Each structure stands twice: as C-alpha cells, then as structure tokens.
Amino acid sequence: MPNRASVTDLPAQPAAEPAPCRARNALRIVLSSTPMEVRRALERVLVDLSPLELSEDERGTVELVLAEVLNNVVEHAYDTADSGVIEITVLQGVRRLFCTVTDQGRAMPGFDAPSGKAADVDVPVEALPEGGFGWFLIRQLSKDLSYSRSGDENRLSFSLDFATLPAPR
C-alpha cells in the first residue's frame, strides 16, 4: 500500500470521459486512505494544475470538490478502522477538468451517490446537522456526476467546468 501520493502522466483516455474530448494533459495520484494523505494529495493536485493558470476561485472549486469526495472515501468507504488505496485521475478537456476517484472500500448505500439535498440551516445553531453539506457542495459545483460499483471497486466520475481553462496542448 502506498504511503505517499504519487503522480504519473497518463496518455489521453477519452473513453473515461463523460463526453467526447481531446484530453492530453492528465494527472494520476495514488494515495493511502488517511486524512494526512488526502491533504498531501490535494496539495499535489493544486501544484500540478498550476500551469493551467486557474483563477483562485477555480482552484478553490477543485480543492473543495476533491476534498469532499476524498474525505467521504476515507470516512465512509474505508472508515477509520480500515485502510486502503484511493486513485485520483484528472484529465484536461476544453474548458473542463474530468475527474475520477476510485477505491476498493464499501459501496455507497443503495449503490448510488447521495442526492445532496441542501440541509435546512434556518434552525437554531444547536439544531444544525453535523454533516450533510458535502454532497450538496459536490453536486452544486460539479457536472456529469456518476457513481458505479464494479466488483469491489467504487468509481466516482465528474467534471468541473471553467470558462477560462484553455484547450489541452
């Protein structure tokens, strides 16, 4: 099992994308399912995406969505008692990043990604829910979100649209 995030340039994989695209720039990170490895992987994603010159808001969107997805894998697919491997793949498309996160943890309940309904926040502070905001944010900030379970592998794919993202070189 890896104990550090690792990065590999991959060849274009158009079949992994939800829509046709000529992706050339790709990032692959494999990490252990621990909160510290998630943190390191997020830092590495942002560093490796820096040549794309994303705005601060766009970088924040990438970080927020991936952080929510990866923390859900750590907390729910593997939970604190188990340890496993998570793989992140990011492909650059035209004005869009295609992201896939895979793991071999427990399947999502009902074999479907949560709906991500907004929590009611018009309640006293002590009545606010502890969680439930993550999937709302993921669904609001991403496009083409899909989840599948094949054998013992979970695969979550989504895209992030950025008007300023140049075409792959």
GROMACS .gro file of N, CA and C in nm:
model
  507
    1MET      N    1   0.083  -0.118   0.000
    1MET     CA    2   0.000   0.000   0.000
    1MET      C    3   0.088   0.124   0.000
    2PRO      N    4   0.054   0.224  -0.084
    2PRO     CA    5   0.137   0.343  -0.090
    2PRO      C    6   0.127   0.423   0.039
    3ASN      N    7   0.233   0.490   0.076
    3ASN     CA    8   0.227   0.578   0.191
    3ASN      C    9   0.252   0.723   0.152
    4ARG      N   10   0.263   0.748   0.024
    4ARG     CA   11   0.280   0.884  -0.028
    4ARG      C   12   0.198   0.897  -0.155
    5ALA      N   13   0.155   1.017  -0.182
    5ALA     CA   14   0.089   1.043  -0.309
    5ALA      C   15   0.192   1.030  -0.419
    6SER      N   16   0.155   0.967  -0.529
    6SER     CA   17   0.246   0.958  -0.642
    6SER      C   18   0.174   1.010  -0.766
    7VAL      N   19   0.250   1.065  -0.857
    7VAL     CA   20   0.193   1.128  -0.975
    7VAL      C   21   0.253   1.065  -1.099
    8THR      N   22   0.169   1.039  -1.196
    8THR     CA   23   0.213   0.982  -1.322
    8THR      C   24   0.142   1.054  -1.435
    9ASP      N   25   0.214   1.091  -1.539
    9ASP     CA   26   0.149   1.142  -1.659
    9ASP      C   27   0.091   1.024  -1.733
   10LEU      N   28  -0.033   1.037  -1.775
   10LEU     CA   29  -0.102   0.929  -1.845
   10LEU      C   30  -0.130   0.971  -1.988
   11PRO      N   31  -0.142   0.875  -2.078
   11PRO     CA   32  -0.187   0.909  -2.213
   11PRO      C   33  -0.335   0.947  -2.208
   12ALA      N   34  -0.381   1.016  -2.308
   12ALA     CA   35  -0.522   1.053  -2.315
   12ALA      C   36  -0.609   0.928  -2.309
   13GLN      N   37  -0.720   0.939  -2.236
   13GLN     CA   38  -0.814   0.827  -2.223
   13GLN      C   39  -0.956   0.877  -2.248
   14PRO      N   40  -0.991   0.909  -2.372
   14PRO     CA   41  -1.122   0.967  -2.400
   14PRO      C   42  -1.238   0.880  -2.352
   15ALA      N   43  -1.223   0.749  -2.346
   15ALA     CA   44  -1.332   0.663  -2.303
   15ALA      C   45  -1.368   0.686  -2.157
   16ALA      N   46  -1.276   0.739  -2.076
   16ALA     CA   47  -1.302   0.762  -1.934
   16ALA      C   48  -1.379   0.892  -1.912
   17GLU      N   49  -1.395   0.970  -2.016
   17GLU     CA   50  -1.461   1.099  -2.002
   17GLU      C   51  -1.610   1.087  -2.031
   18PRO      N   52  -1.693   1.167  -1.963
   18PRO     CA   53  -1.835   1.159  -1.986
   18PRO      C   54  -1.879   1.215  -2.120
   19ALA      N   55  -1.795   1.292  -2.186
   19ALA     CA   56  -1.829   1.348  -2.316
   19ALA      C   57  -1.704   1.348  -2.402
   20PRO      N   58  -1.720   1.340  -2.535
   20PRO     CA   59  -1.602   1.339  -2.621
   20PRO      C   60  -1.515   1.462  -2.599
   21CYS      N   61  -1.385   1.440  -2.598
   21CYS     CA   62  -1.290   1.548  -2.574
   21CYS      C   63  -1.152   1.502  -2.614
   22ARG      N   64  -1.067   1.594  -2.656
   22ARG     CA   65  -0.930   1.560  -2.689
   22ARG      C   66  -0.840   1.590  -2.570
   23ALA      N   67  -0.851   1.511  -2.465
   23ALA     CA   68  -0.770   1.535  -2.345
   23ALA      C   69  -0.626   1.493  -2.372
   24ARG      N   70  -0.532   1.578  -2.334
   24ARG     CA   71  -0.391   1.544  -2.348
   24ARG      C   72  -0.321   1.549  -2.215
   25ASN      N   73  -0.351   1.647  -2.135
   25ASN     CA   74  -0.286   1.661  -2.006
   25ASN      C   75  -0.362   1.579  -1.903
   26ALA      N   76  -0.290   1.493  -1.833
   26ALA     CA   77  -0.354   1.407  -1.736
   26ALA      C   78  -0.268   1.398  -1.610
   27LEU      N   79  -0.336   1.379  -1.500
   27LEU     CA   80  -0.271   1.367  -1.370
   27LEU      C   81  -0.329   1.245  -1.302
   28ARG      N   82  -0.243   1.164  -1.244
   28ARG     CA   83  -0.286   1.046  -1.170
   28ARG      C   84  -0.214   1.046  -1.036
   29ILE      N   85  -0.291   1.034  -0.929
   29ILE     CA   86  -0.235   1.029  -0.795
   29ILE      C   87  -0.293   0.908  -0.723
   30VAL      N   88  -0.207   0.829  -0.663
   30VAL     CA   89  -0.247   0.713  -0.583
   30VAL      C   90  -0.206   0.743  -0.439
   31LEU      N   91  -0.300   0.725  -0.347
   31LEU     CA   92  -0.273   0.758  -0.208
   31LEU      C   93  -0.337   0.658  -0.113
   32SER      N   94  -0.286   0.655   0.009
   32SER     CA   95  -0.347   0.575   0.116
   32SER      C   96  -0.468   0.650   0.169
   33SER      N   97  -0.561   0.577   0.224
   33SER     CA   98  -0.687   0.636   0.270
   33SER      C   99  -0.675   0.691   0.413
   34THR      N  100  -0.589   0.791   0.428
   34THR     CA  101  -0.575   0.857   0.558
   34THR      C  102  -0.597   1.007   0.538
   35PRO      N  103  -0.642   1.075   0.642
   35PRO     CA  104  -0.662   1.220   0.628
   35PRO      C  105  -0.535   1.295   0.588
   36MET      N  106  -0.420   1.255   0.638
   36MET     CA  107  -0.295   1.323   0.602
   36MET      C  108  -0.261   1.301   0.455
   37GLU      N  109  -0.283   1.180   0.403
   37GLU     CA  110  -0.256   1.154   0.261
   37GLU      C  111  -0.352   1.231   0.172
   38VAL      N  112  -0.477   1.247   0.216
   38VAL     CA  113  -0.572   1.329   0.141
   38VAL      C  114  -0.521   1.472   0.132
   39ARG      N  115  -0.475   1.524   0.243
   39ARG     CA  116  -0.422   1.660   0.246
   39ARG      C  117  -0.304   1.675   0.150
   40ARG      N  118  -0.211   1.580   0.154
   40ARG     CA  119  -0.095   1.585   0.064
   40ARG      C  120  -0.138   1.574  -0.083
   41ALA      N  121  -0.234   1.487  -0.110
   41ALA     CA  122  -0.281   1.470  -0.248
   41ALA      C  123  -0.346   1.598  -0.299
   42LEU      N  124  -0.426   1.664  -0.216
   42LEU     CA  125  -0.489   1.789  -0.257
   42LEU      C  126  -0.384   1.896  -0.289
   43GLU      N  127  -0.282   1.904  -0.206
   43GLU     CA  128  -0.173   1.998  -0.232
   43GLU      C  129  -0.106   1.966  -0.365
   44ARG      N  130  -0.083   1.838  -0.389
   44ARG     CA  131  -0.017   1.796  -0.513
   44ARG      C  132  -0.101   1.826  -0.636
   45VAL      N  133  -0.233   1.803  -0.626
   45VAL     CA  134  -0.322   1.834  -0.738
   45VAL      C  135  -0.312   1.983  -0.772
   46LEU      N  136  -0.319   2.068  -0.671
   46LEU     CA  137  -0.315   2.212  -0.697
   46LEU      C  138  -0.181   2.255  -0.756
   47VAL      N  139  -0.072   2.198  -0.708
   47VAL     CA  140   0.060   2.229  -0.765
   47VAL      C  141   0.067   2.184  -0.910
   48ASP      N  142   0.021   2.061  -0.937
   48ASP     CA  143   0.032   2.008  -1.072
   48ASP      C  144  -0.065   2.073  -1.170
   49LEU      N  145  -0.171   2.135  -1.119
   49LEU     CA  146  -0.263   2.207  -1.207
   49LEU      C  147  -0.222   2.353  -1.227
   50SER      N  148  -0.119   2.398  -1.157
   50SER     CA  149  -0.079   2.540  -1.164
   50SER      C  150  -0.045   2.587  -1.306
   51PRO      N  151   0.012   2.502  -1.394
   51PRO     CA  152   0.037   2.551  -1.531
   51PRO      C  153  -0.090   2.589  -1.607
   52LEU      N  154  -0.205   2.544  -1.560
   52LEU     CA  155  -0.331   2.577  -1.628
   52LEU      C  156  -0.377   2.719  -1.596
   53GLU      N  157  -0.311   2.783  -1.498
   53GLU     CA  158  -0.342   2.920  -1.460
   53GLU      C  159  -0.489   2.940  -1.425
   54LEU      N  160  -0.542   2.848  -1.345
   54LEU     CA  161  -0.679   2.862  -1.297
   54LEU      C  162  -0.687   2.981  -1.202
   55SER      N  163  -0.803   3.045  -1.199
   55SER     CA  164  -0.822   3.156  -1.107
   55SER      C  165  -0.826   3.102  -0.963
   56GLU      N  166  -0.817   3.191  -0.867
   56GLU     CA  167  -0.823   3.149  -0.727
   56GLU      C  168  -0.956   3.078  -0.697
   57ASP      N  169  -1.066   3.129  -0.752
   57ASP     CA  170  -1.196   3.065  -0.733
   57ASP      C  171  -1.200   2.926  -0.796
   58GLU      N  172  -1.143   2.912  -0.915
   58GLU     CA  173  -1.141   2.782  -0.982
   58GLU      C  174  -1.056   2.682  -0.905
   59ARG      N  175  -0.941   2.726  -0.856
   59ARG     CA  176  -0.856   2.638  -0.774
   59ARG      C  177  -0.931   2.597  -0.647
   60GLY      N  178  -1.005   2.693  -0.589
   60GLY     CA  179  -1.084   2.662  -0.470
   60GLY      C  180  -1.191   2.559  -0.498
   61THR      N  181  -1.253   2.567  -0.615
   61THR     CA  182  -1.355   2.470  -0.653
   61THR      C  183  -1.294   2.330  -0.666
   62VAL      N  184  -1.180   2.320  -0.734
   62VAL     CA  185  -1.112   2.191  -0.749
   62VAL      C  186  -1.082   2.134  -0.611
   63GLU      N  187  -1.023   2.215  -0.526
   63GLU     CA  188  -0.983   2.169  -0.393
   63GLU      C  189  -1.104   2.128  -0.308
   64LEU      N  190  -1.209   2.209  -0.310
   64LEU     CA  191  -1.327   2.179  -0.229
   64LEU      C  192  -1.396   2.051  -0.273
   65VAL      N  193  -1.419   2.036  -0.402
   65VAL     CA  194  -1.488   1.916  -0.450
   65VAL      C  195  -1.404   1.791  -0.425
   66LEU      N  196  -1.277   1.795  -0.460
   66LEU     CA  197  -1.192   1.677  -0.435
   66LEU      C  198  -1.178   1.648  -0.286
   67ALA      N  199  -1.168   1.751  -0.203
   67ALA     CA  200  -1.158   1.729  -0.059
   67ALA      C  201  -1.283   1.661  -0.006
   68GLU      N  202  -1.399   1.705  -0.047
   68GLU     CA  203  -1.524   1.642  -0.002
   68GLU      C  204  -1.532   1.497  -0.047
   69VAL      N  205  -1.500   1.472  -0.174
   69VAL     CA  206  -1.505   1.336  -0.227
   69VAL      C  207  -1.405   1.246  -0.152
   70LEU      N  208  -1.280   1.291  -0.141
   70LEU     CA  209  -1.177   1.208  -0.079
   70LEU      C  210  -1.205   1.185   0.070
   71ASN      N  211  -1.250   1.288   0.140
   71ASN     CA  212  -1.281   1.269   0.282
   71ASN      C  213  -1.398   1.173   0.301
   72ASN      N  214  -1.494   1.174   0.208
   72ASN     CA  215  -1.604   1.077   0.215
   72ASN      C  216  -1.550   0.934   0.198
   73VAL      N  217  -1.456   0.916   0.107
   73VAL     CA  218  -1.397   0.783   0.089
   73VAL      C  219  -1.328   0.738   0.217
   74VAL      N  220  -1.246   0.826   0.274
   74VAL     CA  221  -1.173   0.792   0.397
   74VAL      C  222  -1.270   0.760   0.511
   75GLU      N  223  -1.371   0.844   0.529
   75GLU     CA  224  -1.461   0.830   0.644
   75GLU      C  225  -1.567   0.722   0.627
   76HIS      N  226  -1.614   0.699   0.504
   76HIS     CA  227  -1.727   0.609   0.486
   76HIS      C  228  -1.695   0.481   0.410
   77ALA      N  229  -1.614   0.491   0.305
   77ALA     CA  230  -1.582   0.370   0.230
   77ALA      C  231  -1.485   0.282   0.308
   78TYR      N  232  -1.385   0.345   0.368
   78TYR     CA  233  -1.287   0.268   0.445
   78TYR      C  234  -1.309   0.281   0.595
   79ASP      N  235  -1.366   0.384   0.641
   79ASP     CA  236  -1.379   0.431   0.778
   79ASP      C  237  -1.248   0.421   0.852
   80THR      N  238  -1.245   0.465   0.973
   80THR     CA  239  -1.118   0.478   1.045
   80THR      C  240  -1.053   0.345   1.078
   81ALA      N  241  -1.130   0.236   1.080
   81ALA     CA  242  -1.073   0.106   1.116
   81ALA      C  243  -0.998   0.041   1.000
   82ASP      N  244  -1.036   0.074   0.879
   82ASP     CA  245  -0.974   0.013   0.762
   82ASP      C  246  -0.875   0.110   0.698
   83SER      N  247  -0.793   0.055   0.612
   83SER     CA  248  -0.702   0.137   0.534
   83SER      C  249  -0.702   0.081   0.393
   84GLY      N  250  -0.693   0.167   0.297
   84GLY     CA  251  -0.695   0.121   0.159
   84GLY      C  252  -0.631   0.222   0.067
   85VAL      N  253  -0.651   0.200  -0.061
   85VAL     CA  254  -0.591   0.282  -0.166
   85VAL      C  255  -0.700   0.362  -0.235
   86ILE      N  256  -0.668   0.486  -0.267
   86ILE     CA  257  -0.755   0.574  -0.344
   86ILE      C  258  -0.675   0.620  -0.465
   87GLU      N  259  -0.740   0.625  -0.579
   87GLU     CA  260  -0.674   0.676  -0.700
   87GLU      C  261  -0.754   0.793  -0.756
   88ILE      N  262  -0.683   0.901  -0.787
   88ILE     CA  263  -0.743   1.020  -0.847
   88ILE      C  264  -0.687   1.034  -0.987
   89THR      N  265  -0.774   1.055  -1.084
   89THR     CA  266  -0.730   1.086  -1.219
   89THR      C  267  -0.798   1.215  -1.262
   90VAL      N  268  -0.721   1.308  -1.315
   90VAL     CA  269  -0.774   1.434  -1.365
   90VAL      C  270  -0.726   1.449  -1.509
   91LEU      N  271  -0.821   1.467  -1.601
   91LEU     CA  272  -0.789   1.488  -1.742
   91LEU      C  273  -0.835   1.627  -1.782
   92GLN      N  274  -0.752   1.698  -1.855
   92GLN     CA  275  -0.787   1.831  -1.902
   92GLN      C  276  -0.861   1.822  -2.034
   93GLY      N  277  -0.979   1.881  -2.037
   93GLY     CA  278  -1.055   1.893  -2.160
   93GLY      C  279  -1.064   2.040  -2.198
   94VAL      N  280  -1.148   2.071  -2.293
   94VAL     CA  281  -1.169   2.209  -2.333
   94VAL      C  282  -1.263   2.274  -2.232
   95ARG      N  283  -1.210   2.373  -2.158
   95ARG     CA  284  -1.285   2.445  -2.055
   95ARG      C  285  -1.343   2.354  -1.948
   96ARG      N  286  -1.277   2.238  -1.922
   96ARG     CA  287  -1.332   2.144  -1.825
   96ARG      C  288  -1.225   2.048  -1.780
   97LEU      N  289  -1.233   2.009  -1.654
   97LEU     CA  290  -1.150   1.902  -1.600
   97LEU      C  291  -1.239   1.781  -1.574
   98PHE      N  292  -1.195   1.666  -1.620
   98PHE     CA  293  -1.266   1.540  -1.596
   98PHE      C  294  -1.196   1.468  -1.481
   99CYS      N  295  -1.269   1.438  -1.377
   99CYS     CA  296  -1.210   1.378  -1.257
   99CYS      C  297  -1.273   1.242  -1.230
  100THR      N  298  -1.190   1.147  -1.191
  100THR     CA  299  -1.236   1.015  -1.150
  100THR      C  300  -1.164   0.978  -1.022
  101VAL      N  301  -1.240   0.928  -0.926
  101VAL     CA  302  -1.184   0.881  -0.799
  101VAL      C  303  -1.229   0.737  -0.782
  102THR      N  304  -1.133   0.646  -0.763
  102THR     CA  305  -1.166   0.505  -0.742
  102THR      C  306  -1.110   0.457  -0.609
  103ASP      N  307  -1.177   0.358  -0.553
  103ASP     CA  308  -1.132   0.296  -0.428
  103ASP      C  309  -1.193   0.156  -0.420
  104GLN      N  310  -1.145   0.077  -0.325
  104GLN     CA  311  -1.196  -0.058  -0.303
  104GLN      C  312  -1.264  -0.070  -0.166
  105GLY      N  313  -1.317   0.039  -0.118
  105GLY     CA  314  -1.388   0.040   0.010
  105GLY      C  315  -1.531  -0.009  -0.006
  106ARG      N  316  -1.610   0.014   0.098
  106ARG     CA  317  -1.751  -0.025   0.095
  106ARG      C  318  -1.825   0.055  -0.012
  107ALA      N  319  -1.926  -0.007  -0.069
  107ALA     CA  320  -2.009   0.059  -0.170
  107ALA      C  321  -2.094   0.168  -0.105
  108MET      N  322  -2.134   0.263  -0.185
  108MET     CA  323  -2.226   0.365  -0.135
  108MET      C  324  -2.361   0.300  -0.107
  109PRO      N  325  -2.431   0.347  -0.005
  109PRO     CA  326  -2.563   0.291   0.025
  109PRO      C  327  -2.655   0.296  -0.097
  110GLY      N  328  -2.718   0.184  -0.126
  110GLY     CA  329  -2.807   0.177  -0.241
  110GLY      C  330  -2.735   0.181  -0.373
  111PHE      N  331  -2.602   0.167  -0.371
  111PHE     CA  332  -2.520   0.171  -0.492
  111PHE      C  333  -2.546   0.297  -0.574
  112ASP      N  334  -2.564   0.409  -0.503
  112ASP     CA  335  -2.591   0.535  -0.570
  112ASP      C  336  -2.530   0.648  -0.488
  113ALA      N  337  -2.481   0.750  -0.555
  113ALA     CA  338  -2.428   0.868  -0.485
  113ALA      C  339  -2.543   0.941  -0.418
  114PRO      N  340  -2.522   0.996  -0.299
  114PRO     CA  341  -2.628   1.070  -0.231
  114PRO      C  342  -2.681   1.184  -0.316
  115SER      N  343  -2.808   1.218  -0.294
  115SER     CA  344  -2.873   1.321  -0.374
  115SER      C  345  -2.817   1.460  -0.348
  116GLY      N  346  -2.765   1.484  -0.229
  116GLY     CA  347  -2.705   1.614  -0.199
  116GLY      C  348  -2.806   1.724  -0.179
  117LYS      N  349  -2.917   1.692  -0.116
  117LYS     CA  350  -3.016   1.797  -0.088
  117LYS      C  351  -2.961   1.892   0.017
  118ALA      N  352  -2.993   2.018   0.001
  118ALA     CA  353  -2.944   2.120   0.094
  118ALA      C  354  -3.005   2.098   0.232
  119ALA      N  355  -2.922   2.107   0.334
  119ALA     CA  356  -2.970   2.095   0.472
  119ALA      C  357  -3.043   2.222   0.511
  120ASP      N  358  -3.142   2.209   0.597
  120ASP     CA  359  -3.215   2.324   0.647
  120ASP      C  360  -3.126   2.397   0.747
  121VAL      N  361  -3.087   2.518   0.714
  121VAL     CA  362  -3.000   2.593   0.803
  121VAL      C  363  -3.076   2.705   0.875
  122ASP      N  364  -3.206   2.711   0.852
  122ASP     CA  365  -3.290   2.812   0.918
  122ASP      C  366  -3.343   2.753   1.049
  123VAL      N  367  -3.249   2.710   1.133
  123VAL     CA  368  -3.281   2.649   1.262
  123VAL      C  369  -3.183   2.704   1.365
  124PRO      N  370  -3.213   2.687   1.494
  124PRO     CA  371  -3.115   2.730   1.595
  124PRO      C  372  -2.982   2.658   1.576
  125VAL      N  373  -2.873   2.723   1.615
  125VAL     CA  374  -2.738   2.669   1.596
  125VAL      C  375  -2.727   2.528   1.650
  126GLU      N  376  -2.781   2.502   1.768
  126GLU     CA  377  -2.769   2.368   1.828
  126GLU      C  378  -2.846   2.262   1.749
  127ALA      N  379  -2.936   2.302   1.660
  127ALA     CA  380  -3.012   2.206   1.580
  127ALA      C  381  -2.953   2.183   1.441
  128LEU      N  382  -2.846   2.255   1.408
  128LEU     CA  383  -2.783   2.236   1.277
  128LEU      C  384  -2.727   2.094   1.266
  129PRO      N  385  -2.743   2.032   1.149
  129PRO     CA  386  -2.687   1.898   1.132
  129PRO      C  387  -2.534   1.901   1.134
  130GLU      N  388  -2.474   1.792   1.180
  130GLU     CA  389  -2.328   1.784   1.184
  130GLU      C  390  -2.270   1.769   1.044
  131GLY      N  391  -2.337   1.696   0.960
  131GLY     CA  392  -2.288   1.673   0.825
  131GLY      C  393  -2.399   1.698   0.725
  132GLY      N  394  -2.379   1.647   0.604
  132GLY     CA  395  -2.483   1.659   0.503
  132GLY      C  396  -2.461   1.771   0.404
  133PHE      N  397  -2.357   1.850   0.423
  133PHE     CA  398  -2.333   1.961   0.332
  133PHE      C  399  -2.241   1.921   0.217
  134GLY      N  400  -2.160   1.818   0.237
  134GLY     CA  401  -2.061   1.778   0.138
  134GLY      C  402  -2.119   1.740   0.004
  135TRP      N  403  -2.216   1.651   0.004
  135TRP     CA  404  -2.274   1.607  -0.123
  135TRP      C  405  -2.350   1.719  -0.192
  136PHE      N  406  -2.409   1.809  -0.113
  136PHE     CA  407  -2.474   1.926  -0.172
  136PHE      C  408  -2.371   2.009  -0.248
  137LEU      N  409  -2.256   2.035  -0.185
  137LEU     CA  410  -2.150   2.112  -0.250
  137LEU      C  411  -2.095   2.041  -0.372
  138ILE      N  412  -2.069   1.911  -0.359
  138ILE     CA  413  -2.017   1.833  -0.472
  138ILE      C  414  -2.110   1.844  -0.592
  139ARG      N  415  -2.239   1.823  -0.567
  139ARG     CA  416  -2.336   1.826  -0.678
  139ARG      C  417  -2.355   1.967  -0.735
  140GLN      N  418  -2.347   2.070  -0.650
  140GLN     CA  419  -2.364   2.207  -0.698
  140GLN      C  420  -2.246   2.253  -0.783
  141LEU      N  421  -2.126   2.208  -0.750
  141LEU     CA  422  -2.005   2.258  -0.815
  141LEU      C  423  -1.957   2.171  -0.931
  142SER      N  424  -2.010   2.049  -0.944
  142SER     CA  425  -1.964   1.959  -1.049
  142SER      C  426  -2.074   1.934  -1.151
  143LYS      N  427  -2.035   1.872  -1.260
  143LYS     CA  428  -2.128   1.834  -1.367
  143LYS      C  429  -2.107   1.686  -1.397
  144ASP      N  430  -2.205   1.624  -1.460
  144ASP     CA  431  -2.192   1.487  -1.511
  144ASP      C  432  -2.149   1.388  -1.403
  145LEU      N  433  -2.195   1.405  -1.280
  145LEU     CA  434  -2.154   1.317  -1.172
  145LEU      C  435  -2.216   1.178  -1.190
  146SER      N  436  -2.131   1.076  -1.181
  146SER     CA  437  -2.182   0.939  -1.189
  146SER      C  438  -2.102   0.850  -1.094
  147TYR      N  439  -2.172   0.753  -1.037
  147TYR     CA  440  -2.111   0.657  -0.946
  147TYR      C  441  -2.142   0.517  -0.998
  148SER      N  442  -2.042   0.429  -0.990
  148SER     CA  443  -2.066   0.289  -1.024
  148SER      C  444  -1.984   0.201  -0.932
  149ARG      N  445  -2.029   0.080  -0.918
  149ARG     CA  446  -1.958  -0.021  -0.840
  149ARG      C  447  -1.941  -0.140  -0.934
  150SER      N  448  -1.816  -0.178  -0.957
  150SER     CA  449  -1.786  -0.293  -1.043
  150SER      C  450  -1.696  -0.386  -0.964
  151GLY      N  451  -1.746  -0.505  -0.933
  151GLY     CA  452  -1.671  -0.596  -0.847
  151GLY      C  453  -1.655  -0.532  -0.712
  152ASP      N  454  -1.532  -0.512  -0.668
  152ASP     CA  455  -1.511  -0.446  -0.539
  152ASP      C  456  -1.453  -0.306  -0.555
  153GLU      N  457  -1.476  -0.244  -0.672
  153GLU     CA  458  -1.424  -0.109  -0.697
  153GLU      C  459  -1.537  -0.007  -0.708
  154ASN      N  460  -1.523   0.102  -0.633
  154ASN     CA  461  -1.611   0.218  -0.646
  154ASN      C  462  -1.547   0.314  -0.744
  155ARG      N  463  -1.629   0.375  -0.830
  155ARG     CA  464  -1.579   0.473  -0.926
  155ARG      C  465  -1.676   0.591  -0.927
  156LEU      N  466  -1.623   0.707  -0.891
  156LEU     CA  467  -1.700   0.831  -0.895
  156LEU      C  468  -1.635   0.920  -1.000
  157SER      N  469  -1.713   0.961  -1.098
  157SER     CA  470  -1.663   1.049  -1.205
  157SER      C  471  -1.747   1.175  -1.209
  158PHE      N  472  -1.681   1.285  -1.240
  158PHE     CA  473  -1.750   1.413  -1.252
  158PHE      C  474  -1.661   1.507  -1.331
  159SER      N  475  -1.718   1.618  -1.373
  159SER     CA  476  -1.638   1.719  -1.441
  159SER      C  477  -1.656   1.854  -1.370
  160LEU      N  478  -1.558   1.937  -1.388
  160LEU     CA  479  -1.560   2.073  -1.335
  160LEU      C  480  -1.541   2.167  -1.452
  161ASP      N  481  -1.638   2.255  -1.475
  161ASP     CA  482  -1.633   2.348  -1.588
  161ASP      C  483  -1.566   2.477  -1.548
  162PHE      N  484  -1.475   2.525  -1.635
  162PHE     CA  485  -1.405   2.650  -1.612
  162PHE      C  486  -1.397   2.725  -1.744
  163ALA      N  487  -1.464   2.839  -1.752
  163ALA     CA  488  -1.467   2.916  -1.877
  163ALA      C  489  -1.329   2.960  -1.921
  164THR      N  490  -1.237   2.978  -1.827
  164THR     CA  491  -1.105   3.031  -1.863
  164THR      C  492  -1.003   2.923  -1.894
  165LEU      N  493  -1.038   2.797  -1.875
  165LEU     CA  494  -0.942   2.688  -1.897
  165LEU      C  495  -0.912   2.675  -2.046
  166PRO      N  496  -0.786   2.684  -2.084
  166PRO     CA  497  -0.751   2.671  -2.226
  166PRO      C  498  -0.764   2.527  -2.273
  167ALA      N  499  -0.765   2.510  -2.404
  167ALA     CA  500  -0.767   2.375  -2.462
  167ALA      C  501  -0.635   2.305  -2.430
  168PRO      N  502  -0.639   2.171  -2.417
  168PRO     CA  503  -0.515   2.098  -2.392
  168PRO      C  504  -0.414   2.123  -2.502
  169ARG      N  505  -0.285   2.124  -2.464
  169ARG     CA  506  -0.179   2.145  -2.562
  169ARG      C  507  -0.125   2.014  -2.609
   0.00000   0.00000   0.00000
